[in-house]
PDB file of C-alpha atoms and ligand atoms in Angstrom:
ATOM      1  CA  UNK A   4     -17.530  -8.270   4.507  1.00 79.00           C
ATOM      2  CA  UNK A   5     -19.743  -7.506   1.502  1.00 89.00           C
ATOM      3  CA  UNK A   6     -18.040  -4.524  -0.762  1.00 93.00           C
ATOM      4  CA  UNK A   7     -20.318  -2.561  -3.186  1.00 95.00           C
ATOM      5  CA  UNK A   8     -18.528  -1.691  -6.482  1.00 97.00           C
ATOM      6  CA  UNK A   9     -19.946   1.494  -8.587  1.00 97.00           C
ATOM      7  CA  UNK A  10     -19.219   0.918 -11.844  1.00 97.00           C
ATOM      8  CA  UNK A  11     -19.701   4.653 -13.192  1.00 98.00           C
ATOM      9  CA  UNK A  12     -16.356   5.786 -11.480  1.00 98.00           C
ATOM     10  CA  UNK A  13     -14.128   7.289 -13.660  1.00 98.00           C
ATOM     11  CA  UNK A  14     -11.570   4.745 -13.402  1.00 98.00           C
ATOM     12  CA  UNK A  15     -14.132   1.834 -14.494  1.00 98.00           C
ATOM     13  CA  UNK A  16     -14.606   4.098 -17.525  1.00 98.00           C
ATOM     14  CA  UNK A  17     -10.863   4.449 -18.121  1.00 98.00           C
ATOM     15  CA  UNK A  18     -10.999   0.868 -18.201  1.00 98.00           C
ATOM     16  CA  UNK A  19     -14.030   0.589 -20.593  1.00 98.00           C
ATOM     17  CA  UNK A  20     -12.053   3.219 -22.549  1.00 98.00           C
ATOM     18  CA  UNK A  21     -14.994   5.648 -22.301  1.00 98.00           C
ATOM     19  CA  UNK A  22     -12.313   8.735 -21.475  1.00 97.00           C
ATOM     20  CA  UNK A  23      -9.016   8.351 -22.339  1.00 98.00           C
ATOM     21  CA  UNK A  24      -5.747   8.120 -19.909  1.00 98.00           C
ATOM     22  CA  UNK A  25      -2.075   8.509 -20.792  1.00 98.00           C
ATOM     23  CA  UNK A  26      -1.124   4.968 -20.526  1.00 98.00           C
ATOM     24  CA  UNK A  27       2.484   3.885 -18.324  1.00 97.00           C
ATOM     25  CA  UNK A  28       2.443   0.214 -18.485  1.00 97.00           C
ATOM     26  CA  UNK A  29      -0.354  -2.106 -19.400  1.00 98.00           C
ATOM     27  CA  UNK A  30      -0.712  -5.966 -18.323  1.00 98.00           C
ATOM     28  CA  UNK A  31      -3.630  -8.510 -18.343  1.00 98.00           C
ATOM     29  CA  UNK A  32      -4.420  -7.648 -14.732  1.00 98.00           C
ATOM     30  CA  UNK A  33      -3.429  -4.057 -14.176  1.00 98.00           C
ATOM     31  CA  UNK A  34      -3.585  -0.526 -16.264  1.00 98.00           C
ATOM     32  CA  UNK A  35      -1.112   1.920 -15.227  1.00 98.00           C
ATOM     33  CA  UNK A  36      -1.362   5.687 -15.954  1.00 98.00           C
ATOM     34  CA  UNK A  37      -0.710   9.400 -15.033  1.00 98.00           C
ATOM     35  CA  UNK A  38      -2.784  11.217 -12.759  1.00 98.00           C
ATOM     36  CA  UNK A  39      -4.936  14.015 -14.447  1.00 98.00           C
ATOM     37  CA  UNK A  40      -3.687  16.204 -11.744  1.00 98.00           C
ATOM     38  CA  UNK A  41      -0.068  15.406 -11.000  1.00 97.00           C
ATOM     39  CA  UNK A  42       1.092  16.220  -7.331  1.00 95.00           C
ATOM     40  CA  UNK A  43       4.610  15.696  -7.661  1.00 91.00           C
ATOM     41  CA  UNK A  44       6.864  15.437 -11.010  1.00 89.00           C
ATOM     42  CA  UNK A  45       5.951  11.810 -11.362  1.00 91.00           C
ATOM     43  CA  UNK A  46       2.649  10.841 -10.352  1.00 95.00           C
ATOM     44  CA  UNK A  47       1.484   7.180 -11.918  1.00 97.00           C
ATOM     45  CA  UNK A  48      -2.363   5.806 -11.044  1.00 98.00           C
ATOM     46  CA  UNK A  49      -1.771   1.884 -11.001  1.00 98.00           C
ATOM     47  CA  UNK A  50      -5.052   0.206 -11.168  1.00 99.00           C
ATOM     48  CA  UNK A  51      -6.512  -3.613 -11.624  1.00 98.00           C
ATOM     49  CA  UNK A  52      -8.852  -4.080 -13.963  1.00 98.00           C
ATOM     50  CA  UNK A  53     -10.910  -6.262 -11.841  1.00 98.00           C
ATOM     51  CA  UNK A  54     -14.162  -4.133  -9.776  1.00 98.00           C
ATOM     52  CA  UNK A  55     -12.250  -3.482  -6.484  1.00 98.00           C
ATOM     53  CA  UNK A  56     -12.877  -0.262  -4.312  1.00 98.00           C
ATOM     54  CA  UNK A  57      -9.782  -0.562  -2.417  1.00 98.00           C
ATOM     55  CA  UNK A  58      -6.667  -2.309  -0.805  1.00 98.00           C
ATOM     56  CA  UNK A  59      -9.032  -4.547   2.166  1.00 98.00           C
ATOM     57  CA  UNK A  60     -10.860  -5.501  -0.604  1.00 98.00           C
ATOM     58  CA  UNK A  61      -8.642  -6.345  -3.696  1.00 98.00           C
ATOM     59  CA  UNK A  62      -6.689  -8.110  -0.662  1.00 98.00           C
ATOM     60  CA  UNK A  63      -9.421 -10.517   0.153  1.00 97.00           C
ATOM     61  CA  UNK A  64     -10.878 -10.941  -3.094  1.00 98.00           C
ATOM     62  CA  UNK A  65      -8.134 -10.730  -5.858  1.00 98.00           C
ATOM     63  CA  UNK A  66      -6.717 -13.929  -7.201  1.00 98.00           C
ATOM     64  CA  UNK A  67      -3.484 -14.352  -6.307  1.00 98.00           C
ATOM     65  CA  UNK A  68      -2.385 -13.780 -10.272  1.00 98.00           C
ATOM     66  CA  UNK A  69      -4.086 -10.244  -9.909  1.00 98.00           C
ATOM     67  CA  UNK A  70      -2.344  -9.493  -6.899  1.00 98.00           C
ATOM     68  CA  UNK A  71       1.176 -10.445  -8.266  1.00 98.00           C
ATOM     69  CA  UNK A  72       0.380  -8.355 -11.455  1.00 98.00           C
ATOM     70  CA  UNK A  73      -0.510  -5.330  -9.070  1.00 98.00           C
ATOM     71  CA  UNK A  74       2.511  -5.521  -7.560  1.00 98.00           C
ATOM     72  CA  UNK A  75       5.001  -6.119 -10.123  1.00 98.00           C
ATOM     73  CA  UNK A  76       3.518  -3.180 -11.953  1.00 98.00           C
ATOM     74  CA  UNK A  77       3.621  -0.931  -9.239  1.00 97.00           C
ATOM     75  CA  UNK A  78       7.674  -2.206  -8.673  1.00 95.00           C
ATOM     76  CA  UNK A  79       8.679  -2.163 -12.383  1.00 94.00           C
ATOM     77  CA  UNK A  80       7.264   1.913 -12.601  1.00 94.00           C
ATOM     78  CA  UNK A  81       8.944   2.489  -9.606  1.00 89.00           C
ATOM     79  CA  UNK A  82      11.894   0.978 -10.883  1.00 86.00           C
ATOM     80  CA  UNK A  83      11.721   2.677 -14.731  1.00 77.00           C
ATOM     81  CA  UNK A  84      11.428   5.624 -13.124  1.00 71.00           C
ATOM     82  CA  UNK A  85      15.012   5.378 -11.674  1.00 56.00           C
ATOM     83  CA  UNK A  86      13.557   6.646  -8.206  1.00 59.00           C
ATOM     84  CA  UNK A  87      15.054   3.488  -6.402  1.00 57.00           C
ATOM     85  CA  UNK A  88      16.911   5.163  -2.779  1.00 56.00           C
ATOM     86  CA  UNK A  89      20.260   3.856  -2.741  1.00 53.00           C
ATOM     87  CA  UNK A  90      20.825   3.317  -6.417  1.00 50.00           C
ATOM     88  CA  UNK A  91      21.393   7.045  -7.398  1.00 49.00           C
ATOM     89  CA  UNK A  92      17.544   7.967  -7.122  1.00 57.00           C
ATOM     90  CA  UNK A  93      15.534   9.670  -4.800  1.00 76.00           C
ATOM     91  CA  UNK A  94      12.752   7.846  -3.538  1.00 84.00           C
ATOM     92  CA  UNK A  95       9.402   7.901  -3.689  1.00 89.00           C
ATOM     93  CA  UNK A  96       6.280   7.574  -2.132  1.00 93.00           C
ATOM     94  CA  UNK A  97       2.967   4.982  -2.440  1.00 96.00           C
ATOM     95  CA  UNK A  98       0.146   6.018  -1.372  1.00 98.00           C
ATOM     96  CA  UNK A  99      -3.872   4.064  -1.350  1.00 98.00           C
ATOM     97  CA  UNK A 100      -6.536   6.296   0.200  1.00 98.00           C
ATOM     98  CA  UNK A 101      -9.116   4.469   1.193  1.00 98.00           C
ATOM     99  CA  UNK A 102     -12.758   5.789   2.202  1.00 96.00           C
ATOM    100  CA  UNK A 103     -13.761   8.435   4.269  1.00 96.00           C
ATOM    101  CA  UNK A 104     -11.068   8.352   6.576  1.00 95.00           C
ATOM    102  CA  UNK A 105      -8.399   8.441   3.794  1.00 96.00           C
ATOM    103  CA  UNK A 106     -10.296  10.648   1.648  1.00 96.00           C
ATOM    104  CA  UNK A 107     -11.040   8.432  -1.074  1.00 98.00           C
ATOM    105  CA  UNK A 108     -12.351  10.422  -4.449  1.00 98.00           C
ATOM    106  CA  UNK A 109     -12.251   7.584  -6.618  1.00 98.00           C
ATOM    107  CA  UNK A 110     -13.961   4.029  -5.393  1.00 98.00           C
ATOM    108  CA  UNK A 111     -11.949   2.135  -7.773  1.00 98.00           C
ATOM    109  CA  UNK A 112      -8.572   0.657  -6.228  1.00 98.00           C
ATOM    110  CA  UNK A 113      -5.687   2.370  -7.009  1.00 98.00           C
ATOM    111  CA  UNK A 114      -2.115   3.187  -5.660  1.00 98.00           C
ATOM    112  CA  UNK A 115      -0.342   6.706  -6.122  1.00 98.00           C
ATOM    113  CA  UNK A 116       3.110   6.310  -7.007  1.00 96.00           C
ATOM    114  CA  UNK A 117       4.474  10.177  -6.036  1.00 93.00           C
ATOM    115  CA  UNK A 118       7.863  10.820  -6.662  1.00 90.00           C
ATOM    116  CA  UNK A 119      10.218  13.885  -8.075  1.00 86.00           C
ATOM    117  CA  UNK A 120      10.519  16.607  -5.476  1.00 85.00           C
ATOM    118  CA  UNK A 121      10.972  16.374  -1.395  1.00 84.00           C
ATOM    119  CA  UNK A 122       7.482  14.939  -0.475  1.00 87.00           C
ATOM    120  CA  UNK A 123       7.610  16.551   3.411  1.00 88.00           C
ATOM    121  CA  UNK A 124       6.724  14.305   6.288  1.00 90.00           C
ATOM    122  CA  UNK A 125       3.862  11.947   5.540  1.00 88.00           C
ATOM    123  CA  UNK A 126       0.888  12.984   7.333  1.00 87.00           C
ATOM    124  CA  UNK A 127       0.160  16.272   9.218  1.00 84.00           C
ATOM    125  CA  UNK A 128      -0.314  16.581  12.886  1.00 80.00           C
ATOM    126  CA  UNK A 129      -3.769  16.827  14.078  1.00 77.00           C
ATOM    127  CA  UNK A 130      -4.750  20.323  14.659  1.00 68.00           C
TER     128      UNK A 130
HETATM  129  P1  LIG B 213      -7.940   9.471  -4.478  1.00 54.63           P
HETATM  130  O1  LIG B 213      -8.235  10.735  -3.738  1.00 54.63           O
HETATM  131  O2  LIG B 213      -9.208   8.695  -4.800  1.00 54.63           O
HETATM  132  O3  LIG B 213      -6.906   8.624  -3.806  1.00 54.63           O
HETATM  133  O4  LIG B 213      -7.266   9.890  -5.832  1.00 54.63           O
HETATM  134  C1  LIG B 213      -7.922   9.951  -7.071  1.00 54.63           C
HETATM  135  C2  LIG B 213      -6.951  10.522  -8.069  1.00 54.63           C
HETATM  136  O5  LIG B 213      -7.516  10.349  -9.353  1.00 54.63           O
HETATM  137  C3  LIG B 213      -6.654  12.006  -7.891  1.00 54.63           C
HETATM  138  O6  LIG B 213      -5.254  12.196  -7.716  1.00 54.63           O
HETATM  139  C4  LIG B 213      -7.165  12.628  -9.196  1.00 54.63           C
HETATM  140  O7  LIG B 213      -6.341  13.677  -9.666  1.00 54.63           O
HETATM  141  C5  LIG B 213      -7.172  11.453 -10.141  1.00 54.63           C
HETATM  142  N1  LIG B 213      -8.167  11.540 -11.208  1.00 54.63           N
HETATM  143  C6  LIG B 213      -9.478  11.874 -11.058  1.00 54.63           C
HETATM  144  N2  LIG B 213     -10.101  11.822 -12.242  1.00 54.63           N
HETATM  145  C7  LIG B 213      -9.164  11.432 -13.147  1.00 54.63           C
HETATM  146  C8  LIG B 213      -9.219  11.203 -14.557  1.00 54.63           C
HETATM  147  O8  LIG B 213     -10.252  11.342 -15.217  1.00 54.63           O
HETATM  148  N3  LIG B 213      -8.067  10.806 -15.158  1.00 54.63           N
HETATM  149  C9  LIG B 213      -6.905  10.637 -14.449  1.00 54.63           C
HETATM  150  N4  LIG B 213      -5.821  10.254 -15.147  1.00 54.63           N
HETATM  151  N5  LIG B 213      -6.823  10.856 -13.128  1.00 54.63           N
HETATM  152  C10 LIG B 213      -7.952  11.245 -12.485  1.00 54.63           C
END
């Protein structure tokens, strides 16, 4: 499968540090930071650098460094923000929309980490 990359999306530009973002956690692979327009008390964007669109693709294409980066970043937030169930926190929720389907604004990968209030049931019933 081919995958077309835009590189004017506003995350590429966060990365080019054409806008600025309120940083979490930074490593060679992946830029962490909060959403513009939080959901839920804590909501962290974690991003690779590398010109993904979304999970299929950073799957199939990623080295296997980027994709150990990704994940460790997306664990350690989770962790720093003392949200782990069973250790006193509450919880929390990822979330990676993907295209139409998942309603996809940005084409850049990216995983929500939502956590900080009751997050309700996680998708609603077809009408
Ligand atoms: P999506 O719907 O693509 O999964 O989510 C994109 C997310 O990016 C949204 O939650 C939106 O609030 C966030 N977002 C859009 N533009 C910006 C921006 O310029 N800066 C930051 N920090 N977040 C953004």
């Amino acid at each position: 499968m081919a995958y077309a990359y835009d590189d004017q999306n506003i995350f590429a530009k966060i990365l080019r540090r054409e806008i600025p973002n309120s940083t979490v956690m930074e490593t060679e692979h992946t830029l962490a930071f909060n959403d513009i327009a939080p959901q839920t008390p804590h909501h962290v964007l974690v991003i690779p650098k590398g010109p993904y669109v979304n999970h299929d693709h950073f799957a199939a294409e990623a080295t296997d460094a980027e994709i150990v980066d990704f994940t460790r970043v997306v664990g350690a937030i989770c962790a720093g923000l003392a949200i782990q169930p069973g250790e006193g926190g509450e919880g929390y929720r990822l979330i990676s929309n993907a295209g139409e389907t998942g309603v996809q604004e940005v084409p850049h990968y990216h995983m929500h980490i939502l956590s900080g209030r009751p997050l309700g049931r996680m998708v609603k019933k077809a009408d």
